[in-house]
Amino acid sequence: MHLCDVLARDPFTASFEFFPPKTDDGWGALFAAIADFGVLRPTFVSVTYGAGGSTQQFTHDLVLRIRRETGLETMPHLTCARHSAEEIDAILRSYASAGVSNILALRGDSPSQTGSVSTGPFRHAIDLVRSIREARSRGVVTEDARGFGIAVAGYPEGHPETPNTLIEMDHLKAKCEAGADLVISQLFFDNHAFDDWRQRCELAGIRTPILAGIMPITSLAGLKRMAELAGGTTFPAPLLRAIRRAGDDPDAVARVGIHWATEQCRALIDGGVRGIHFYTLNKSVATKKIYENLGIASTDALRVRGAEGY
Ligand code: FAD
């Protein structure tokens, strides 16, 4: 279903992000987790794309397999850095012929962190957004006459390459005006940062719906990886203090992380957020626990929000 129809149907959306596993065991474990996730009735799930190249075919395979085996609405991520226009068209064609309706359009990062991110025709995500919008005129035909629904990334605490947050906002606005139907935020732990950014988006005239990106901390190693992946993200002192109190007990660290994420979700939902995108790391335990802590059996309980007025 095209993102515009999904958003028109659901006053609140919940999406779960997966990555393609590298081993057969990983695929087995992921599909067991996806069966668990299905009970939570996500609006859609998304599958990451390795800008480095190694797992790109796996993204395609995983997207098609999730659709085939679970019927869940599935959105592939696609990064454009280092792809030629012909390669992007081949990928779009194969998704279109498989009935995929939506794509998360990204630039991607340099795997080495040293080389130039993009030397090809796609220097920024906006170039990919434009290319996807114009795909029909190049003979890439989707089931929906509107073409693919398009999501893009947004950064509540800024993107490391653009320290000027006003210019960063201009770039986000340009992606939306180029045809994005949805913005999915980078993960954050400080709701004030997200709320303030949401207001700044509104002031900038961005009317595109925004989903809040939530990743529960489940281990100390995971915390360090997150700091690496999401540069610039604030780790609030009360969160770090609680983690320090948990000491060397991995279960206690996970409980603290899940509790923090639950409180983030509760406040976001109460504040009328359009939806939450869960960075799941392919594991269902933390997300299921958050739903349980919120006192809801599935996303359906939040979909009625508009009608019930809470
Ligand atoms: P862009 O929108 O191109 O922005 C990148 C930088 O360039 C920003 O600093 C921006 O301000 C600047 N910029 C934008 N337009 C211009 C312009 N016209 N002129 C000058 N500067 C400009 N990475 C992966 O490899 N695979 C994934 O599956 C993946 N999934 C993600 C999902 C989400 C929800 C998010 C938030 C990120 C994801 N990423 C993924 C990471 C993402 O690829 C990186 O954060 C990357 O550095 C930026 O991607 P972007 O699409 O935001 O790029």
Coordinates of C-alpha atoms and ligand atoms in Angstrom, one line a residue:
M1 CA 0.0 0.0 0.0
H2 CA 1.3 3.5 -1.0
L3 CA 2.6 5.4 2.1
C4 CA 0.1 8.2 1.4
D5 CA -2.8 5.7 1.8
V6 CA -1.1 4.1 4.9
L7 CA -0.9 7.6 6.5
A8 CA -4.4 8.5 5.5
R9 CA -5.7 5.3 7.1
D10 CA -3.7 5.3 10.4
P11 CA -3.7 8.3 12.7
F12 CA -0.7 6.5 14.4
T13 CA 1.8 4.3 12.8
A14 CA 4.4 1.8 14.3
S15 CA 7.2 0.5 12.1
F16 CA 9.9 -2.0 12.9
E17 CA 13.4 -1.9 11.2
F18 CA 15.3 -5.0 10.4
F19 CA 18.7 -5.7 8.8
P20 CA 19.6 -8.6 6.5
P21 CA 21.4 -11.3 8.6
K22 CA 24.7 -12.5 7.3
T23 CA 24.3 -16.2 8.3
D24 CA 21.7 -18.9 7.8
D25 CA 21.2 -19.1 11.6
G26 CA 20.6 -15.3 11.6
W27 CA 17.8 -15.7 8.9
G28 CA 16.2 -18.4 11.0
A29 CA 16.3 -16.3 14.2
L30 CA 15.0 -13.2 12.3
F31 CA 12.0 -15.0 10.9
A32 CA 11.2 -16.3 14.4
A33 CA 11.4 -12.8 15.7
I34 CA 9.2 -11.5 12.8
A35 CA 6.5 -14.0 13.8
D36 CA 6.7 -12.4 17.3
F37 CA 6.6 -8.9 15.9
G38 CA 3.5 -9.7 13.8
V39 CA 1.4 -10.0 16.9
L40 CA 2.2 -6.3 17.6
R41 CA 0.5 -5.4 14.2
P42 CA 3.1 -3.0 12.8
T43 CA 1.9 -0.6 10.1
F44 CA 5.0 -1.6 8.1
V45 CA 8.4 -3.0 8.5
S46 CA 11.6 -1.8 6.9
V47 CA 14.9 -3.5 5.8
T48 CA 18.2 -1.7 5.8
Y49 CA 20.6 -1.5 2.9
G50 CA 24.3 -1.9 3.2
A51 CA 25.8 1.2 1.5
G52 CA 29.1 -0.7 1.5
G53 CA 27.7 -3.2 -0.9
S54 CA 28.1 -6.6 0.8
T55 CA 24.5 -7.2 1.8
Q56 CA 22.6 -5.3 -1.0
Q57 CA 21.2 -8.4 -2.6
F58 CA 20.2 -9.7 0.9
T59 CA 18.0 -6.5 1.4
H60 CA 16.1 -7.3 -1.8
D61 CA 15.7 -11.0 -0.8
L62 CA 14.6 -10.2 2.7
V63 CA 12.1 -7.7 1.6
L64 CA 10.5 -10.1 -0.8
R65 CA 10.6 -13.0 1.6
I66 CA 8.9 -11.0 4.4
R67 CA 6.2 -9.9 2.0
R68 CA 5.7 -13.5 0.8
E69 CA 5.8 -15.3 4.1
T70 CA 4.1 -12.7 6.4
G71 CA 2.1 -10.4 4.3
L72 CA 3.5 -7.4 6.2
E73 CA 3.8 -4.1 4.4
T74 CA 7.6 -4.0 3.8
M75 CA 9.7 -1.0 2.8
P76 CA 13.3 -1.4 1.6
H77 CA 15.9 1.2 2.4
L78 CA 17.9 2.2 -0.6
T79 CA 21.2 4.2 -0.5
C80 CA 22.3 6.0 -3.6
A81 CA 26.0 6.8 -2.9
R82 CA 28.3 4.9 -5.3
H83 CA 25.4 3.7 -7.4
S84 CA 25.0 4.6 -11.1
A85 CA 21.7 5.8 -12.5
E86 CA 21.4 2.4 -14.3
E87 CA 21.9 0.4 -11.2
I88 CA 19.3 2.4 -9.3
D89 CA 16.8 1.9 -12.1
A90 CA 17.5 -1.9 -12.1
I91 CA 16.8 -2.0 -8.4
L92 CA 13.6 0.1 -8.7
R93 CA 12.4 -2.1 -11.6
S94 CA 12.8 -5.2 -9.6
Y95 CA 11.0 -3.8 -6.6
A96 CA 8.2 -2.4 -8.8
S97 CA 7.7 -5.8 -10.5
A98 CA 7.6 -7.5 -7.0
G99 CA 4.8 -5.2 -6.0
V100 CA 6.8 -3.2 -3.5
S101 CA 5.1 0.2 -2.9
N102 CA 7.4 2.3 -0.8
I103 CA 11.1 3.1 -0.5
L104 CA 13.2 4.8 2.2
A105 CA 15.5 7.0 0.1
L106 CA 18.9 7.6 1.6
R107 CA 22.4 8.7 0.7
G108 CA 24.4 6.3 2.8
D109 CA 27.8 6.8 4.3
S110 CA 31.3 6.0 3.1
P111 CA 32.3 2.6 4.5
S112 CA 35.8 3.8 5.2
Q113 CA 34.8 7.2 6.7
T114 CA 37.7 8.6 4.7
G115 CA 36.8 8.4 1.0
S116 CA 34.3 10.7 -0.7
V117 CA 30.8 9.6 0.0
S118 CA 29.6 9.9 -3.6
T119 CA 31.3 10.5 -6.8
G120 CA 28.4 9.3 -9.0
P121 CA 25.2 11.0 -10.1
F122 CA 23.6 10.8 -6.7
R123 CA 25.4 13.2 -4.3
H124 CA 22.6 13.5 -1.8
A125 CA 19.4 11.7 -0.9
I126 CA 17.4 14.4 -2.6
D127 CA 18.9 13.2 -6.0
L128 CA 17.5 9.7 -5.2
V129 CA 14.1 11.2 -4.2
R130 CA 13.9 13.0 -7.5
S131 CA 15.0 9.9 -9.4
I132 CA 12.3 7.8 -7.8
R133 CA 9.7 10.4 -8.4
E134 CA 10.6 10.5 -12.1
A135 CA 11.0 6.7 -12.4
R136 CA 7.7 6.2 -14.2
S137 CA 8.8 8.5 -17.1
R138 CA 11.8 6.1 -17.5
G139 CA 9.5 3.1 -17.8
V140 CA 9.7 1.9 -14.1
V141 CA 6.1 1.1 -13.5
T142 CA 4.7 0.4 -10.1
E143 CA 1.2 -1.1 -9.3
D144 CA 0.2 2.4 -8.1
A145 CA -0.1 5.1 -10.7
R146 CA 1.5 7.5 -8.2
G147 CA 4.7 5.5 -8.3
F148 CA 6.6 4.6 -5.1
G149 CA 5.8 6.2 -1.8
I150 CA 9.0 7.8 -0.5
A151 CA 10.3 8.1 3.0
V152 CA 13.5 10.1 3.9
A153 CA 15.7 10.4 7.0
G154 CA 15.7 13.4 9.4
Y155 CA 18.1 14.3 12.2
P156 CA 16.6 15.8 15.4
E157 CA 20.1 16.5 16.8
G158 CA 21.6 17.5 13.4
H159 CA 23.7 15.5 10.9
P160 CA 27.4 15.4 11.7
E161 CA 28.3 16.8 8.2
T162 CA 26.2 19.9 8.5
P163 CA 26.8 21.6 11.8
N164 CA 24.7 24.6 10.7
T165 CA 21.2 23.4 11.8
L166 CA 19.4 26.0 9.8
I167 CA 21.1 24.7 6.6
E168 CA 20.4 21.1 7.7
M169 CA 16.7 22.1 8.0
D170 CA 16.8 23.6 4.5
H171 CA 18.1 20.3 3.2
L172 CA 15.4 18.3 4.9
K173 CA 12.8 20.7 3.6
A174 CA 14.2 20.3 0.0
K175 CA 13.9 16.5 0.3
C176 CA 10.3 16.9 1.4
E177 CA 9.5 19.3 -1.5
A178 CA 11.2 17.0 -3.9
G179 CA 8.5 14.4 -3.1
A180 CA 9.0 12.7 0.2
D181 CA 5.8 11.4 1.8
L182 CA 7.3 10.7 5.2
V183 CA 10.3 11.6 7.4
I184 CA 11.8 8.9 9.7
S185 CA 14.0 10.4 12.5
Q186 CA 17.4 9.3 13.5
L187 CA 17.3 7.6 16.9
F188 CA 17.3 9.9 20.0
F189 CA 17.2 9.5 23.8
D190 CA 16.2 13.0 24.6
N191 CA 12.6 13.7 23.8
H192 CA 13.1 17.5 24.3
A193 CA 15.5 17.4 21.3
F194 CA 12.9 15.6 19.2
D195 CA 10.0 17.9 20.3
D196 CA 12.0 21.0 19.6
W197 CA 13.1 19.7 16.2
R198 CA 9.5 18.8 15.3
Q199 CA 8.5 22.4 16.1
R200 CA 11.4 23.7 14.1
C201 CA 10.3 21.5 11.1
E202 CA 6.9 23.1 11.5
L203 CA 8.3 26.6 11.6
A204 CA 10.3 25.8 8.4
G205 CA 7.1 24.9 6.7
I206 CA 7.6 21.1 6.6
R207 CA 4.2 19.5 6.6
T208 CA 5.4 15.9 5.8
P209 CA 4.5 13.5 8.6
I210 CA 7.4 12.6 10.9
L211 CA 8.0 9.3 12.7
A212 CA 10.1 9.3 15.9
G213 CA 13.1 6.8 15.8
I214 CA 13.4 4.8 19.0
M215 CA 16.2 2.3 19.8
P216 CA 16.1 0.7 23.3
I217 CA 19.5 0.2 24.8
T218 CA 19.9 -3.5 25.6
S219 CA 23.6 -3.7 26.4
L220 CA 26.7 -1.6 27.1
A221 CA 28.3 -2.7 23.8
G222 CA 25.1 -1.7 22.0
L223 CA 25.3 1.7 23.6
K224 CA 28.8 2.3 22.3
R225 CA 27.8 1.2 18.8
M226 CA 24.8 3.6 18.8
A227 CA 27.0 6.5 19.8
E228 CA 29.2 5.5 16.8
L229 CA 26.3 5.1 14.3
A230 CA 24.3 8.1 15.3
G231 CA 27.0 10.7 15.8
G232 CA 25.8 13.8 17.7
T233 CA 23.1 12.0 19.6
T234 CA 22.7 13.1 23.2
F235 CA 22.8 10.5 26.0
P236 CA 21.1 12.3 28.8
A237 CA 22.8 12.2 32.2
P238 CA 19.9 10.5 34.0
L239 CA 20.0 7.7 31.4
L240 CA 23.8 7.2 31.8
R241 CA 23.5 7.4 35.6
A242 CA 20.8 4.6 35.6
I243 CA 23.0 2.5 33.3
R244 CA 26.0 3.0 35.6
R245 CA 23.9 1.9 38.6
A246 CA 23.1 -1.3 36.7
G247 CA 26.8 -2.0 36.8
D248 CA 28.0 -5.3 35.2
D249 CA 24.6 -6.9 35.2
P250 CA 23.5 -7.2 31.5
D251 CA 19.9 -7.9 32.5
A252 CA 19.7 -4.8 34.6
V253 CA 21.2 -2.7 31.8
A254 CA 18.6 -4.0 29.4
R255 CA 15.8 -3.3 31.9
V256 CA 17.1 0.3 32.3
G257 CA 17.2 0.7 28.5
I258 CA 13.7 -0.7 27.9
H259 CA 12.3 1.4 30.8
W260 CA 13.8 4.6 29.3
A261 CA 12.5 3.7 25.8
T262 CA 9.1 3.0 27.3
E263 CA 8.9 6.4 28.9
Q264 CA 10.1 8.0 25.7
C265 CA 7.3 6.3 23.8
R266 CA 4.7 7.1 26.4
A267 CA 5.5 10.8 26.3
L268 CA 5.7 10.8 22.5
I269 CA 2.3 9.2 22.2
D270 CA 0.8 11.5 24.8
G271 CA 2.3 14.4 22.8
G272 CA 0.5 13.3 19.7
V273 CA 3.5 11.9 17.7
R274 CA 2.5 10.7 14.2
G275 CA 4.2 7.4 14.7
I276 CA 7.2 5.5 16.1
H277 CA 9.9 3.7 14.1
F278 CA 11.6 1.1 16.2
Y279 CA 15.2 0.2 15.4
T280 CA 14.8 -3.4 16.5
L281 CA 18.3 -4.9 15.7
N282 CA 16.3 -8.0 14.6
K283 CA 15.2 -8.8 18.2
S284 CA 11.6 -8.7 19.3
V285 CA 12.1 -8.9 23.1
A286 CA 12.7 -5.2 23.8
T287 CA 9.9 -3.9 21.5
K288 CA 7.5 -6.5 22.9
K289 CA 8.4 -5.4 26.5
I290 CA 7.8 -1.7 25.6
Y291 CA 4.3 -2.6 24.3
E292 CA 3.7 -4.6 27.4
N293 CA 4.9 -1.7 29.6
L294 CA 2.6 0.7 27.7
G295 CA -0.3 -1.7 28.5
I296 CA -1.1 -2.4 24.9
A297 CA -1.4 -5.7 23.1
S298 CA -0.7 -4.3 19.7
T299 CA -0.5 -1.1 17.7
D300 CA -4.3 -1.3 17.1
A301 CA -4.8 0.3 20.6
L302 CA -3.0 3.4 19.3
R303 CA -4.7 3.5 15.9
V304 CA -8.0 4.5 17.5
R305 CA -6.3 7.5 19.2
G306 CA -7.9 9.9 16.7
A307 CA -11.4 8.6 17.2
E308 CA -11.1 8.3 21.0
G309 CA -9.4 11.6 21.5
Y310 CA -6.4 10.5 23.6
Ligands
FAD1 P1 21.3 13.4 2.9 O1 19.9 13.9 3.0 O2 21.9 13.5 1.5 O3 22.2 14.3 3.9 C1 23.5 14.0 4.1 C2 24.3 15.2 4.5 O4 24.4 16.1 3.4 C3 23.6 16.0 5.6 O5 24.6 16.6 6.4 C4 22.8 17.1 4.8 O6 22.6 18.3 5.5 C5 23.7 17.3 3.6 N1 23.0 17.7 2.4 C6 21.8 17.3 2.0 N2 21.5 17.8 0.8 C7 22.6 18.7 0.5 C8 22.8 19.5 -0.6 N3 22.0 19.7 -1.6 N4 24.0 20.2 -0.6 C9 24.9 20.1 0.4 N5 24.7 19.3 1.5 C10 23.5 18.6 1.5 N6 22.5 4.1 6.0 C11 22.7 3.0 5.3 O7 23.8 2.8 4.8 N7 21.8 2.0 5.1 C12 20.5 2.2 5.6 O8 19.7 1.3 5.5 C13 20.2 3.3 6.4 N8 19.0 3.5 7.0 C14 18.8 4.7 7.7 C15 17.5 4.9 8.2 C16 17.2 6.0 8.9 C17 15.8 6.3 9.4 C18 18.2 7.0 9.2 C19 17.9 8.2 10.0 C20 19.5 6.8 8.7 C21 19.8 5.6 7.9 N9 21.1 5.4 7.4 C22 21.3 4.3 6.6 C23 22.2 6.4 7.6 C24 22.3 7.4 6.5 O9 22.6 6.8 5.3 C25 23.4 8.4 6.9 O10 22.9 9.1 8.1 C26 23.9 9.4 5.9 O11 25.0 10.0 6.4 C27 22.9 10.4 5.5 O12 21.9 10.0 4.7 P2 20.7 10.9 4.3 O13 19.8 10.1 3.4 O14 20.1 11.6 5.4 O15 21.5 11.9 3.4

